[in-house]
PDB file of C-alpha atoms in Angstrom:
ATOM      1  CA  UNK A1215      -0.173  -0.062  -0.043  1.00  0.00           C
ATOM      2  CA  UNK A1216       2.849   2.154   0.950  1.00  0.00           C
ATOM      3  CA  UNK A1217       1.674   5.958   1.009  1.00  0.00           C
ATOM      4  CA  UNK A1218      -1.981   7.308   0.945  1.00  0.00           C
ATOM      5  CA  UNK A1219      -2.935   9.761  -1.761  1.00  0.00           C
ATOM      6  CA  UNK A1220      -3.030  12.692   0.839  1.00  0.00           C
ATOM      7  CA  UNK A1221       0.598  11.820   1.993  1.00  0.00           C
ATOM      8  CA  UNK A1222       1.903  11.694  -1.506  1.00  0.00           C
ATOM      9  CA  UNK A1223       0.271  15.136  -2.274  1.00  0.00           C
ATOM     10  CA  UNK A1224       1.937  16.534   0.968  1.00  0.00           C
ATOM     11  CA  UNK A1225       5.453  15.412  -0.454  1.00  0.00           C
ATOM     12  CA  UNK A1226       4.889  17.059  -3.429  1.00  0.00           C
ATOM     13  CA  UNK A1227       4.062  20.036  -1.784  1.00  0.00           C
ATOM     14  CA  UNK A1228       7.055  19.970   0.289  1.00  0.00           C
ATOM     15  CA  UNK A1229       9.191  19.621  -3.009  1.00  0.00           C
ATOM     16  CA  UNK A1230       7.182  22.781  -4.248  1.00  0.00           C
ATOM     17  CA  UNK A1231       7.771  24.766  -1.415  1.00  0.00           C
ATOM     18  CA  UNK A1232      11.528  23.551  -1.261  1.00  0.00           C
ATOM     19  CA  UNK A1233      11.926  24.856  -5.028  1.00  0.00           C
ATOM     20  CA  UNK A1234      10.190  28.425  -4.155  1.00  0.00           C
ATOM     21  CA  UNK A1235      12.644  28.732  -1.244  1.00  0.00           C
ATOM     22  CA  UNK A1236      15.760  27.966  -3.109  1.00  0.00           C
ATOM     23  CA  UNK A1237      14.747  29.889  -6.147  1.00  0.00           C
ATOM     24  CA  UNK A1238      14.118  32.769  -3.799  1.00  0.00           C
ATOM     25  CA  UNK A1239      17.851  32.108  -2.229  1.00  0.00           C
ATOM     26  CA  UNK A1240      19.257  32.185  -6.026  1.00  0.00           C
ATOM     27  CA  UNK A1241      17.240  35.224  -6.956  1.00  0.00           C
ATOM     28  CA  UNK A1242      18.819  37.332  -3.783  1.00  0.00           C
ATOM     29  CA  UNK A1243      22.347  36.021  -4.774  1.00  0.00           C
ATOM     30  CA  UNK A1244      21.591  37.318  -8.234  1.00  0.00           C
ATOM     31  CA  UNK A1245      20.541  40.867  -7.187  1.00  0.00           C
ATOM     32  CA  UNK A1246      23.412  41.189  -4.705  1.00  0.00           C
ATOM     33  CA  UNK A1247      25.974  40.438  -7.355  1.00  0.00           C
ATOM     34  CA  UNK A1248      24.365  42.477  -9.953  1.00  0.00           C
ATOM     35  CA  UNK A1249      24.287  45.539  -7.522  1.00  0.00           C
ATOM     36  CA  UNK A1250      27.780  45.189  -6.880  1.00  0.00           C
ATOM     37  CA  UNK A1251      28.666  44.952 -10.811  1.00  0.00           C
ATOM     38  CA  UNK A1252      25.942  45.727 -13.030  1.00  0.00           C
ATOM     39  CA  UNK A1253      27.774  44.565 -15.936  1.00  0.00           C
ATOM     40  CA  UNK A1254      27.485  41.154 -14.533  1.00  0.00           C
ATOM     41  CA  UNK A1255      23.828  41.181 -15.572  1.00  0.00           C
ATOM     42  CA  UNK A1256      24.735  42.038 -19.075  1.00  0.00           C
ATOM     43  CA  UNK A1257      27.098  38.821 -19.484  1.00  0.00           C
ATOM     44  CA  UNK A1258      24.332  36.641 -17.961  1.00  0.00           C
ATOM     45  CA  UNK A1259      21.467  38.010 -20.377  1.00  0.00           C
ATOM     46  CA  UNK A1260      24.053  37.421 -23.101  1.00  0.00           C
ATOM     47  CA  UNK A1261      24.678  33.924 -22.163  1.00  0.00           C
ATOM     48  CA  UNK A1262      21.122  33.099 -21.832  1.00  0.00           C
ATOM     49  CA  UNK A1263      20.067  34.706 -25.500  1.00  0.00           C
ATOM     50  CA  UNK A1264      22.943  32.894 -26.970  1.00  0.00           C
ATOM     51  CA  UNK A1265      22.043  29.541 -25.304  1.00  0.00           C
ATOM     52  CA  UNK A1266      18.400  30.053 -26.526  1.00  0.00           C
ATOM     53  CA  UNK A1267      19.869  30.764 -29.931  1.00  0.00           C
ATOM     54  CA  UNK A1268      21.780  27.564 -29.839  1.00  0.00           C
ATOM     55  CA  UNK A1269      18.893  25.542 -28.965  1.00  0.00           C
ATOM     56  CA  UNK A1270      17.004  26.891 -31.905  1.00  0.00           C
ATOM     57  CA  UNK A1271      19.461  26.003 -34.211  1.00  0.00           C
ATOM     58  CA  UNK A1272      19.954  22.372 -33.054  1.00  0.00           C
ATOM     59  CA  UNK A1273      15.856  21.963 -33.118  1.00  0.00           C
ATOM     60  CA  UNK A1274      16.148  23.312 -36.608  1.00  0.00           C
ATOM     61  CA  UNK A1275      19.070  21.357 -37.758  1.00  0.00           C
ATOM     62  CA  UNK A1276      21.319  23.967 -38.432  1.00  0.00           C
ATOM     63  CA  UNK A1277      24.671  22.911 -37.906  1.00  0.00           C
ATOM     64  CA  UNK A1278      26.341  25.963 -39.111  1.00  0.00           C
ATOM     65  CA  UNK A1279      27.819  28.374 -36.664  1.00  0.00           C
ATOM     66  CA  UNK A1280      27.078  25.968 -33.855  1.00  0.00           C
ATOM     67  CA  UNK A1281      30.649  25.676 -32.857  1.00  0.00           C
ATOM     68  CA  UNK A1282      31.016  29.417 -32.871  1.00  0.00           C
ATOM     69  CA  UNK A1283      27.891  29.809 -30.523  1.00  0.00           C
ATOM     70  CA  UNK A1284      29.221  27.328 -28.090  1.00  0.00           C
ATOM     71  CA  UNK A1285      32.851  28.996 -28.009  1.00  0.00           C
ATOM     72  CA  UNK A1286      31.146  32.533 -27.074  1.00  0.00           C
ATOM     73  CA  UNK A1287      28.947  30.984 -24.579  1.00  0.00           C
ATOM     74  CA  UNK A1288      32.161  29.332 -23.058  1.00  0.00           C
ATOM     75  CA  UNK A1289      34.265  32.400 -23.340  1.00  0.00           C
ATOM     76  CA  UNK A1290      31.266  34.441 -21.480  1.00  0.00           C
ATOM     77  CA  UNK A1291      30.992  31.634 -18.828  1.00  0.00           C
ATOM     78  CA  UNK A1292      34.703  31.893 -18.173  1.00  0.00           C
ATOM     79  CA  UNK A1293      34.433  35.576 -17.806  1.00  0.00           C
ATOM     80  CA  UNK A1294      31.528  35.314 -15.535  1.00  0.00           C
ATOM     81  CA  UNK A1295      33.452  32.933 -12.987  1.00  0.00           C
ATOM     82  CA  UNK A1296      36.598  35.201 -13.213  1.00  0.00           C
ATOM     83  CA  UNK A1297      34.540  38.222 -12.086  1.00  0.00           C
ATOM     84  CA  UNK A1298      32.822  36.113  -9.432  1.00  0.00           C
ATOM     85  CA  UNK A1299      35.909  35.026  -7.833  1.00  0.00           C
ATOM     86  CA  UNK A1300      37.601  38.778  -8.064  1.00  0.00           C
ATOM     87  CA  UNK A1301      34.500  39.790  -6.103  1.00  0.00           C
ATOM     88  CA  UNK A1302      35.303  37.341  -3.411  1.00  0.00           C
ATOM     89  CA  UNK A1303      32.775  34.706  -4.313  1.00  0.00           C
ATOM     90  CA  UNK A1304      32.893  30.972  -5.398  1.00  0.00           C
ATOM     91  CA  UNK A1305      32.825  30.092  -8.834  1.00  0.00           C
ATOM     92  CA  UNK A1306      29.389  28.316  -8.366  1.00  0.00           C
ATOM     93  CA  UNK A1307      27.748  31.226  -6.223  1.00  0.00           C
ATOM     94  CA  UNK A1308      25.388  31.966  -8.715  1.00  0.00           C
ATOM     95  CA  UNK A1309      24.392  28.594  -9.809  1.00  0.00           C
ATOM     96  CA  UNK A1310      20.855  27.121  -8.993  1.00  0.00           C
ATOM     97  CA  UNK A1311      20.477  26.442  -5.412  1.00  0.00           C
ATOM     98  CA  UNK A1312      19.102  22.771  -4.944  1.00  0.00           C
ATOM     99  CA  UNK A1313      18.307  21.036  -1.475  1.00  0.00           C
ATOM    100  CA  UNK A1314      18.904  17.727  -3.429  1.00  0.00           C
ATOM    101  CA  UNK A1315      21.421  18.395  -6.237  1.00  0.00           C
ATOM    102  CA  UNK A1316      20.946  14.560  -7.245  1.00  0.00           C
ATOM    103  CA  UNK A1317      17.278  15.250  -8.487  1.00  0.00           C
ATOM    104  CA  UNK A1318      17.143  19.080  -8.542  1.00  0.00           C
ATOM    105  CA  UNK A1319      14.576  19.215  -5.849  1.00  0.00           C
ATOM    106  CA  UNK A1320      12.134  17.292  -8.331  1.00  0.00           C
ATOM    107  CA  UNK A1321      12.014  13.818  -6.422  1.00  0.00           C
ATOM    108  CA  UNK A1322      12.778  11.915  -9.310  1.00  0.00           C
ATOM    109  CA  UNK A1323      15.803  10.885 -11.621  1.00  0.00           C
ATOM    110  CA  UNK A1324      14.994   9.596 -14.811  1.00  0.00           C
ATOM    111  CA  UNK A1325      11.257   8.906 -13.799  1.00  0.00           C
ATOM    112  CA  UNK A1326      12.852   7.014 -10.857  1.00  0.00           C
ATOM    113  CA  UNK A1327      12.065   8.053  -7.197  1.00  0.00           C
ATOM    114  CA  UNK A1328      15.267   9.878  -5.874  1.00  0.00           C
ATOM    115  CA  UNK A1329      16.983   8.654  -2.582  1.00  0.00           C
ATOM    116  CA  UNK A1330      15.667  11.908  -1.007  1.00  0.00           C
ATOM    117  CA  UNK A1331      11.971  11.067  -2.078  1.00  0.00           C
ATOM    118  CA  UNK A1332      12.327   7.735  -0.494  1.00  0.00           C
ATOM    119  CA  UNK A1333      13.453   9.007   2.623  1.00  0.00           C
ATOM    120  CA  UNK A1334      10.463  11.710   2.687  1.00  0.00           C
ATOM    121  CA  UNK A1335       8.330   8.436   2.330  1.00  0.00           C
ATOM    122  CA  UNK A1336       9.992   6.581   5.313  1.00  0.00           C
ATOM    123  CA  UNK A1337       9.906   9.747   7.603  1.00  0.00           C
ATOM    124  CA  UNK A1338       6.075  10.204   6.700  1.00  0.00           C
ATOM    125  CA  UNK A1339       5.261   6.440   7.225  1.00  0.00           C
ATOM    126  CA  UNK A1340       7.086   6.640  10.948  1.00  0.00           C
ATOM    127  CA  UNK A1341       5.033   9.629  11.618  1.00  0.00           C
ATOM    128  CA  UNK A1342       1.755   8.046  10.607  1.00  0.00           C
ATOM    129  CA  UNK A1343       2.747   4.519  12.170  1.00  0.00           C
ATOM    130  CA  UNK A1344       2.245   5.459  15.945  1.00  0.00           C
ATOM    131  CA  UNK A1345       5.789   3.976  16.358  1.00  0.00           C
ATOM    132  CA  UNK A1346       7.793   7.381  16.916  1.00  0.00           C
ATOM    133  CA  UNK A1347       7.541   6.533  20.814  1.00  0.00           C
ATOM    134  CA  UNK A1348       9.759   3.393  20.452  1.00  0.00           C
ATOM    135  CA  UNK A1349      13.199   3.236  21.471  1.00  0.00           C
ATOM    136  CA  UNK A1350      15.818   3.406  18.809  1.00  0.00           C
ATOM    137  CA  UNK A1351      17.490   0.058  20.011  1.00  0.00           C
ATOM    138  CA  UNK A1352      14.583  -1.749  19.176  1.00  0.00           C
ATOM    139  CA  UNK A1353      15.886  -3.322  16.167  1.00  0.00           C
ATOM    140  CA  UNK A1354      16.948  -6.724  15.159  1.00  0.00           C
ATOM    141  CA  UNK A1355      20.596  -5.826  15.704  1.00  0.00           C
ATOM    142  CA  UNK A1356      19.990  -5.082  19.180  1.00  0.00           C
ATOM    143  CA  UNK A1357      18.075  -8.335  20.122  1.00  0.00           C
ATOM    144  CA  UNK A1358      19.617 -10.663  22.350  1.00  0.00           C
ATOM    145  CA  UNK A1359      19.265 -14.330  23.865  1.00  0.00           C
ATOM    146  CA  UNK A1360      20.911 -13.112  26.931  1.00  0.00           C
ATOM    147  CA  UNK A1361      17.621 -12.552  28.967  1.00  0.00           C
ATOM    148  CA  UNK A1362      16.383 -16.155  27.862  1.00  0.00           C
ATOM    149  CA  UNK A1363      17.555 -19.225  30.155  1.00  0.00           C
ATOM    150  CA  UNK A1364      18.038 -22.581  28.728  1.00  0.00           C
ATOM    151  CA  UNK A1365      16.960 -23.802  32.341  1.00  0.00           C
ATOM    152  CA  UNK A1366      13.597 -22.384  32.344  1.00  0.00           C
ATOM    153  CA  UNK A1367      11.522 -25.062  30.689  1.00  0.00           C
ATOM    154  CA  UNK A1368       7.682 -25.268  30.028  1.00  0.00           C
ATOM    155  CA  UNK A1369       6.432 -28.784  30.435  1.00  0.00           C
ATOM    156  CA  UNK A1370       3.417 -28.319  28.317  1.00  0.00           C
ATOM    157  CA  UNK A1371       5.289 -27.667  25.215  1.00  0.00           C
ATOM    158  CA  UNK A1372       8.713 -28.925  26.231  1.00  0.00           C
ATOM    159  CA  UNK A1373      10.310 -25.639  25.028  1.00  0.00           C
ATOM    160  CA  UNK A1374      12.840 -23.894  27.183  1.00  0.00           C
ATOM    161  CA  UNK A1375      12.915 -19.950  27.253  1.00  0.00           C
ATOM    162  CA  UNK A1376      15.953 -19.763  25.052  1.00  0.00           C
ATOM    163  CA  UNK A1377      14.425 -22.220  22.256  1.00  0.00           C
ATOM    164  CA  UNK A1378      11.262 -20.373  22.401  1.00  0.00           C
ATOM    165  CA  UNK A1379      12.999 -17.180  22.001  1.00  0.00           C
ATOM    166  CA  UNK A1380      15.099 -18.633  19.132  1.00  0.00           C
ATOM    167  CA  UNK A1381      11.932 -19.923  17.353  1.00  0.00           C
ATOM    168  CA  UNK A1382      10.190 -16.529  17.529  1.00  0.00           C
ATOM    169  CA  UNK A1383      13.156 -14.469  16.369  1.00  0.00           C
ATOM    170  CA  UNK A1384      13.717 -16.751  13.343  1.00  0.00           C
ATOM    171  CA  UNK A1385      10.089 -16.384  12.479  1.00  0.00           C
ATOM    172  CA  UNK A1386       9.954 -12.559  12.723  1.00  0.00           C
ATOM    173  CA  UNK A1387      13.236 -12.485  10.581  1.00  0.00           C
ATOM    174  CA  UNK A1388      11.456 -14.698   7.863  1.00  0.00           C
ATOM    175  CA  UNK A1389       8.315 -12.776   8.203  1.00  0.00           C
ATOM    176  CA  UNK A1390      10.430  -9.692   6.978  1.00  0.00           C
ATOM    177  CA  UNK A1391      12.322 -11.249   4.411  1.00  0.00           C
ATOM    178  CA  UNK A1392       9.179 -12.902   2.688  1.00  0.00           C
ATOM    179  CA  UNK A1393       7.095 -10.105   3.418  1.00  0.00           C
ATOM    180  CA  UNK A1394       6.640  -9.016  -0.585  1.00  0.00           C
ATOM    181  CA  UNK A1395       6.552 -12.743  -1.556  1.00  0.00           C
ATOM    182  CA  UNK A1396       4.206 -14.390   0.897  1.00  0.00           C
ATOM    183  CA  UNK A1397       1.220 -13.529   3.043  1.00  0.00           C
ATOM    184  CA  UNK A1398       2.107 -14.046   6.726  1.00  0.00           C
ATOM    185  CA  UNK A1399       0.490 -13.189  10.316  1.00  0.00           C
ATOM    186  CA  UNK A1400       2.195 -13.416  13.475  1.00  0.00           C
ATOM    187  CA  UNK A1401       0.392 -14.085  17.014  1.00  0.00           C
ATOM    188  CA  UNK A1402       3.062 -13.470  19.924  1.00  0.00           C
ATOM    189  CA  UNK A1403       1.549 -14.611  23.449  1.00  0.00           C
ATOM    190  CA  UNK A1404       3.091 -15.006  26.824  1.00  0.00           C
ATOM    191  CA  UNK A1405       3.494 -13.160  30.016  1.00  0.00           C
ATOM    192  CA  UNK A1406       4.340  -9.652  30.419  1.00  0.00           C
ATOM    193  CA  UNK A1407       7.776  -8.664  29.589  1.00  0.00           C
ATOM    194  CA  UNK A1408       9.002 -11.494  27.667  1.00  0.00           C
ATOM    195  CA  UNK A1409       9.748  -9.476  24.313  1.00  0.00           C
ATOM    196  CA  UNK A1410       6.651  -9.690  22.160  1.00  0.00           C
ATOM    197  CA  UNK A1411       6.294  -6.019  21.882  1.00  0.00           C
ATOM    198  CA  UNK A1412      10.131  -5.904  21.304  1.00  0.00           C
ATOM    199  CA  UNK A1413       9.832  -8.363  18.273  1.00  0.00           C
ATOM    200  CA  UNK A1414       6.898  -6.405  16.655  1.00  0.00           C
ATOM    201  CA  UNK A1415       8.732  -3.251  16.902  1.00  0.00           C
ATOM    202  CA  UNK A1416      11.977  -4.857  15.187  1.00  0.00           C
ATOM    203  CA  UNK A1417       9.656  -6.003  12.512  1.00  0.00           C
ATOM    204  CA  UNK A1418       7.859  -2.802  12.153  1.00  0.00           C
ATOM    205  CA  UNK A1419      11.262  -0.794  11.821  1.00  0.00           C
ATOM    206  CA  UNK A1420      12.559  -2.944   9.141  1.00  0.00           C
ATOM    207  CA  UNK A1421       9.447  -2.803   7.038  1.00  0.00           C
ATOM    208  CA  UNK A1422       8.896   0.677   7.232  1.00  0.00           C
ATOM    209  CA  UNK A1423      12.692   1.492   6.252  1.00  0.00           C
ATOM    210  CA  UNK A1424      11.698  -0.325   2.915  1.00  0.00           C
ATOM    211  CA  UNK A1425       8.600   1.979   2.584  1.00  0.00           C
ATOM    212  CA  UNK A1426       6.094  -0.502   3.731  1.00  0.00           C
ATOM    213  CA  UNK A1427       3.040   1.226   5.430  1.00  0.00           C
ATOM    214  CA  UNK A1428       2.799   0.089   8.890  1.00  0.00           C
ATOM    215  CA  UNK A1429       0.314   1.202  11.847  1.00  0.00           C
ATOM    216  CA  UNK A1430       0.589   0.412  15.262  1.00  0.00           C
ATOM    217  CA  UNK A1431      -2.055   0.437  18.134  1.00  0.00           C
ATOM    218  CA  UNK A1432      -2.433  -0.861  21.693  1.00  0.00           C
ATOM    219  CA  UNK A1433      -5.663  -2.471  21.719  1.00  0.00           C
ATOM    220  CA  UNK A1434      -7.400   0.107  23.628  1.00  0.00           C
ATOM    221  CA  UNK A1435      -6.226   2.787  20.829  1.00  0.00           C
ATOM    222  CA  UNK A1436      -7.486   0.392  18.419  1.00  0.00           C
ATOM    223  CA  UNK A1437     -11.196  -0.003  19.710  1.00  0.00           C
ATOM    224  CA  UNK A1438     -11.399   3.507  20.638  1.00  0.00           C
ATOM    225  CA  UNK A1439     -10.520   4.695  17.238  1.00  0.00           C
ATOM    226  CA  UNK A1440     -13.167   2.157  15.690  1.00  0.00           C
ATOM    227  CA  UNK A1441     -15.598   3.175  18.040  1.00  0.00           C
ATOM    228  CA  UNK A1442     -15.248   6.844  17.429  1.00  0.00           C
ATOM    229  CA  UNK A1443     -15.486   6.077  13.536  1.00  0.00           C
ATOM    230  CA  UNK A1444     -18.487   4.065  14.095  1.00  0.00           C
ATOM    231  CA  UNK A1445     -20.363   5.938  16.754  1.00  0.00           C
ATOM    232  CA  UNK A1446     -19.145   9.572  16.390  1.00  0.00           C
ATOM    233  CA  UNK A1447     -18.612   9.981  12.886  1.00  0.00           C
ATOM    234  CA  UNK A1448     -15.285  11.123  13.740  1.00  0.00           C
ATOM    235  CA  UNK A1449     -13.597  12.394  10.359  1.00  0.00           C
ATOM    236  CA  UNK A1450      -9.876  11.643  11.636  1.00  0.00           C
ATOM    237  CA  UNK A1451     -11.039   8.359  13.396  1.00  0.00           C
ATOM    238  CA  UNK A1452     -12.802   7.242   9.982  1.00  0.00           C
ATOM    239  CA  UNK A1453      -9.757   7.821   8.069  1.00  0.00           C
ATOM    240  CA  UNK A1454      -7.567   6.000  10.551  1.00  0.00           C
ATOM    241  CA  UNK A1455      -9.933   3.109  10.331  1.00  0.00           C
ATOM    242  CA  UNK A1456      -9.344   2.773   6.739  1.00  0.00           C
ATOM    243  CA  UNK A1457      -5.798   2.796   7.161  1.00  0.00           C
ATOM    244  CA  UNK A1458      -6.455  -0.112   9.799  1.00  0.00           C
ATOM    245  CA  UNK A1459      -7.821  -2.353   7.275  1.00  0.00           C
ATOM    246  CA  UNK A1460      -5.664  -1.477   4.493  1.00  0.00           C
ATOM    247  CA  UNK A1461      -2.135  -0.809   5.749  1.00  0.00           C
ATOM    248  CA  UNK A1462       0.623  -3.393   4.770  1.00  0.00           C
ATOM    249  CA  UNK A1463       1.086  -4.316   8.245  1.00  0.00           C
ATOM    250  CA  UNK A1464      -1.062  -3.633  11.281  1.00  0.00           C
ATOM    251  CA  UNK A1465       0.140  -4.101  14.897  1.00  0.00           C
ATOM    252  CA  UNK A1466      -2.366  -4.885  17.706  1.00  0.00           C
ATOM    253  CA  UNK A1467      -0.470  -4.823  20.856  1.00  0.00           C
ATOM    254  CA  UNK A1468      -1.449  -5.803  24.437  1.00  0.00           C
ATOM    255  CA  UNK A1469      -4.522  -7.531  23.260  1.00  0.00           C
ATOM    256  CA  UNK A1470      -6.826  -7.897  26.450  1.00  0.00           C
ATOM    257  CA  UNK A1471      -6.215  -4.739  28.209  1.00  0.00           C
ATOM    258  CA  UNK A1472      -9.041  -2.841  26.421  1.00  0.00           C
ATOM    259  CA  UNK A1473     -12.499  -3.238  28.231  1.00  0.00           C
ATOM    260  CA  UNK A1474     -14.366  -6.127  26.758  1.00  0.00           C
ATOM    261  CA  UNK A1475     -17.957  -5.848  25.259  1.00  0.00           C
ATOM    262  CA  UNK A1476     -19.582  -6.989  22.347  1.00  0.00           C
ATOM    263  CA  UNK A1477     -18.582  -4.144  20.120  1.00  0.00           C
ATOM    264  CA  UNK A1478     -14.972  -5.026  20.565  1.00  0.00           C
ATOM    265  CA  UNK A1479     -15.522  -8.644  20.112  1.00  0.00           C
ATOM    266  CA  UNK A1480     -16.996  -8.016  16.666  1.00  0.00           C
ATOM    267  CA  UNK A1481     -14.553  -5.265  15.733  1.00  0.00           C
ATOM    268  CA  UNK A1482     -11.889  -7.765  16.381  1.00  0.00           C
ATOM    269  CA  UNK A1483     -13.244 -10.579  14.189  1.00  0.00           C
ATOM    270  CA  UNK A1484     -14.102  -7.910  11.457  1.00  0.00           C
ATOM    271  CA  UNK A1485     -10.619  -6.740  11.312  1.00  0.00           C
ATOM    272  CA  UNK A1486      -8.866 -10.090  11.647  1.00  0.00           C
ATOM    273  CA  UNK A1487     -11.125 -11.412   9.171  1.00  0.00           C
ATOM    274  CA  UNK A1488     -11.128  -8.695   6.604  1.00  0.00           C
ATOM    275  CA  UNK A1489      -7.307  -8.231   6.698  1.00  0.00           C
ATOM    276  CA  UNK A1490      -7.130 -12.050   6.076  1.00  0.00           C
ATOM    277  CA  UNK A1491      -9.460 -11.638   2.852  1.00  0.00           C
ATOM    278  CA  UNK A1492      -7.387  -8.859   1.694  1.00  0.00           C
ATOM    279  CA  UNK A1493      -4.088 -10.569   2.416  1.00  0.00           C
ATOM    280  CA  UNK A1494      -3.053  -7.855   4.380  1.00  0.00           C
ATOM    281  CA  UNK A1495      -0.418  -8.834   7.050  1.00  0.00           C
ATOM    282  CA  UNK A1496      -1.023  -8.414  11.033  1.00  0.00           C
ATOM    283  CA  UNK A1497       0.718  -8.989  13.975  1.00  0.00           C
ATOM    284  CA  UNK A1498      -1.079  -9.484  17.400  1.00  0.00           C
ATOM    285  CA  UNK A1499       0.528  -9.734  20.948  1.00  0.00           C
ATOM    286  CA  UNK A1500      -1.269 -10.696  23.914  1.00  0.00           C
ATOM    287  CA  UNK A1501      -0.504 -11.388  27.719  1.00  0.00           C
ATOM    288  CA  UNK A1502      -3.834 -13.571  27.912  1.00  0.00           C
ATOM    289  CA  UNK A1503      -3.697 -17.387  27.475  1.00  0.00           C
ATOM    290  CA  UNK A1504      -5.056 -19.148  24.760  1.00  0.00           C
ATOM    291  CA  UNK A1505      -8.129 -20.475  26.888  1.00  0.00           C
ATOM    292  CA  UNK A1506      -8.815 -17.062  28.044  1.00  0.00           C
ATOM    293  CA  UNK A1507      -8.544 -15.835  24.174  1.00  0.00           C
ATOM    294  CA  UNK A1508     -11.290 -18.090  23.120  1.00  0.00           C
ATOM    295  CA  UNK A1509     -13.568 -17.384  26.110  1.00  0.00           C
ATOM    296  CA  UNK A1510     -12.978 -13.433  25.796  1.00  0.00           C
ATOM    297  CA  UNK A1511     -13.355 -13.294  21.788  1.00  0.00           C
ATOM    298  CA  UNK A1512     -15.352 -16.474  20.954  1.00  0.00           C
ATOM    299  CA  UNK A1513     -14.317 -19.820  19.052  1.00  0.00           C
ATOM    300  CA  UNK A1514     -15.026 -17.967  15.878  1.00  0.00           C
ATOM    301  CA  UNK A1515     -12.438 -15.340  16.125  1.00  0.00           C
ATOM    302  CA  UNK A1516      -9.935 -17.711  17.632  1.00  0.00           C
ATOM    303  CA  UNK A1517     -10.616 -20.245  14.920  1.00  0.00           C
ATOM    304  CA  UNK A1518      -9.698 -17.391  12.285  1.00  0.00           C
ATOM    305  CA  UNK A1519      -6.568 -16.369  14.135  1.00  0.00           C
ATOM    306  CA  UNK A1520      -5.198 -19.986  14.746  1.00  0.00           C
ATOM    307  CA  UNK A1521      -5.639 -21.054  11.118  1.00  0.00           C
ATOM    308  CA  UNK A1522      -4.158 -18.015   9.411  1.00  0.00           C
ATOM    309  CA  UNK A1523      -1.576 -17.049  11.978  1.00  0.00           C
ATOM    310  CA  UNK A1524       1.967 -18.278  13.129  1.00  0.00           C
ATOM    311  CA  UNK A1525       1.504 -18.619  16.923  1.00  0.00           C
ATOM    312  CA  UNK A1526       4.510 -17.933  18.821  1.00  0.00           C
ATOM    313  CA  UNK A1527       4.778 -18.368  22.698  1.00  0.00           C
ATOM    314  CA  UNK A1528       7.417 -16.484  24.539  1.00  0.00           C
ATOM    315  CA  UNK A1529       8.255 -17.741  28.248  1.00  0.00           C
ATOM    316  CA  UNK A1530      10.577 -16.741  30.965  1.00  0.00           C
ATOM    317  CA  UNK A1531      11.184 -13.953  33.455  1.00  0.00           C
ATOM    318  CA  UNK A1532      10.354 -10.170  32.901  1.00  0.00           C
ATOM    319  CA  UNK A1533      12.933  -8.768  30.776  1.00  0.00           C
ATOM    320  CA  UNK A1534      12.316  -5.424  32.039  1.00  0.00           C
ATOM    321  CA  UNK A1535      12.909  -6.382  35.726  1.00  0.00           C
ATOM    322  CA  UNK A1536      15.893  -8.161  34.746  1.00  0.00           C
ATOM    323  CA  UNK A1537      17.549  -5.186  33.054  1.00  0.00           C
ATOM    324  CA  UNK A1538      16.571  -2.911  36.125  1.00  0.00           C
ATOM    325  CA  UNK A1539      18.774  -5.003  38.274  1.00  0.00           C
ATOM    326  CA  UNK A1540      21.611  -5.237  36.067  1.00  0.00           C
TER     327      UNK A1540
END
C-alpha cells in the first residue's frame, strides 16, 4: 500500500515549497552580485540569449555556426567565473540552489524516485505509524538471547525460554524477508515482559525502512478509534479506520487490556477477517492465555487467528525487571 494519496500530495507540496525557497535564495544572490557589478547582468543576459539561439539551431538542424556559438558561450561563462572570484565569491555562487542536487528538488531521476523522495516516504510512514515512541535500539541488531534461560522450561510444550525465543526470532526475521512474496500473520503470546512488543517493533522498523505502511495500536487505542469512527462519525478516526484495514502491516499490541464488550469482540473479528481476505498482514500480541482468548473473543475469532497466524509463545522471566537489576 505504501503512502495514501494525501501523504503523496503532501510530499509533492514539500518539494514545491523547497523549490520556491531555493529559487528565492538564487534570486537574492543574483541581485546582490548585480548591484555590486551591473555589467554582470549584461553577461548573464547575453549567455541566456546565446543559449536560446543555440537551442533553436539544434532543433532546426542548423549545424552552421554551432561551434562558434558554443565558443562564445564558453568564453562568457569563463569571464563570469573570473568576475565572481574577483569579487570574493565562489565560482558556483550563482548556480541554481538545490536541497538535493541529484534530482534538482524534483524527487525523481529518470522517472525513478530519488533517494530523497524515498527518505520522505520513510519519515512520513514513521510519523503515521504510532511508532515514534519506540526506543531506537528496538531493532533486530539489538535483539539478544542473553535474557532467555535454557534452564527455564515449560512442561506443556517442552520448550525452554531460550528455544522459544530463538523460534520467535527466526519466525520474525522470515516474516520480514518474505513479506513481499508471501502472506503471513504472527501471534505473540506469553506473560508480560518476555519480548513480544520488542519483536513487533523490530519487524515494524525493518518494513517501514523499506517503504511499507505500518500502523501500530495498543488494543485500547485500536478499539477506541473504531468506536469513534462508528458512533461519533469522527473524520480523523474514520480515515484512521480505513488505514487499519488497508495498511501493509497492522500491529495490535496488548490484546486483552481493552474494555471487553460485544462491540470490541465483533470489531476484532471484522478486523482480523477482512485483513485476511485482503491478504494484509497483521501482528497481534497478548498477555492472556489461549483458553482465555477463546472465552473472551469467541471460538469464531480464535479459529480465524489459529488457522491463519503463526502462533509464537514466549516464556521466561520479565526482561524489563532483569534489566533494572543489572
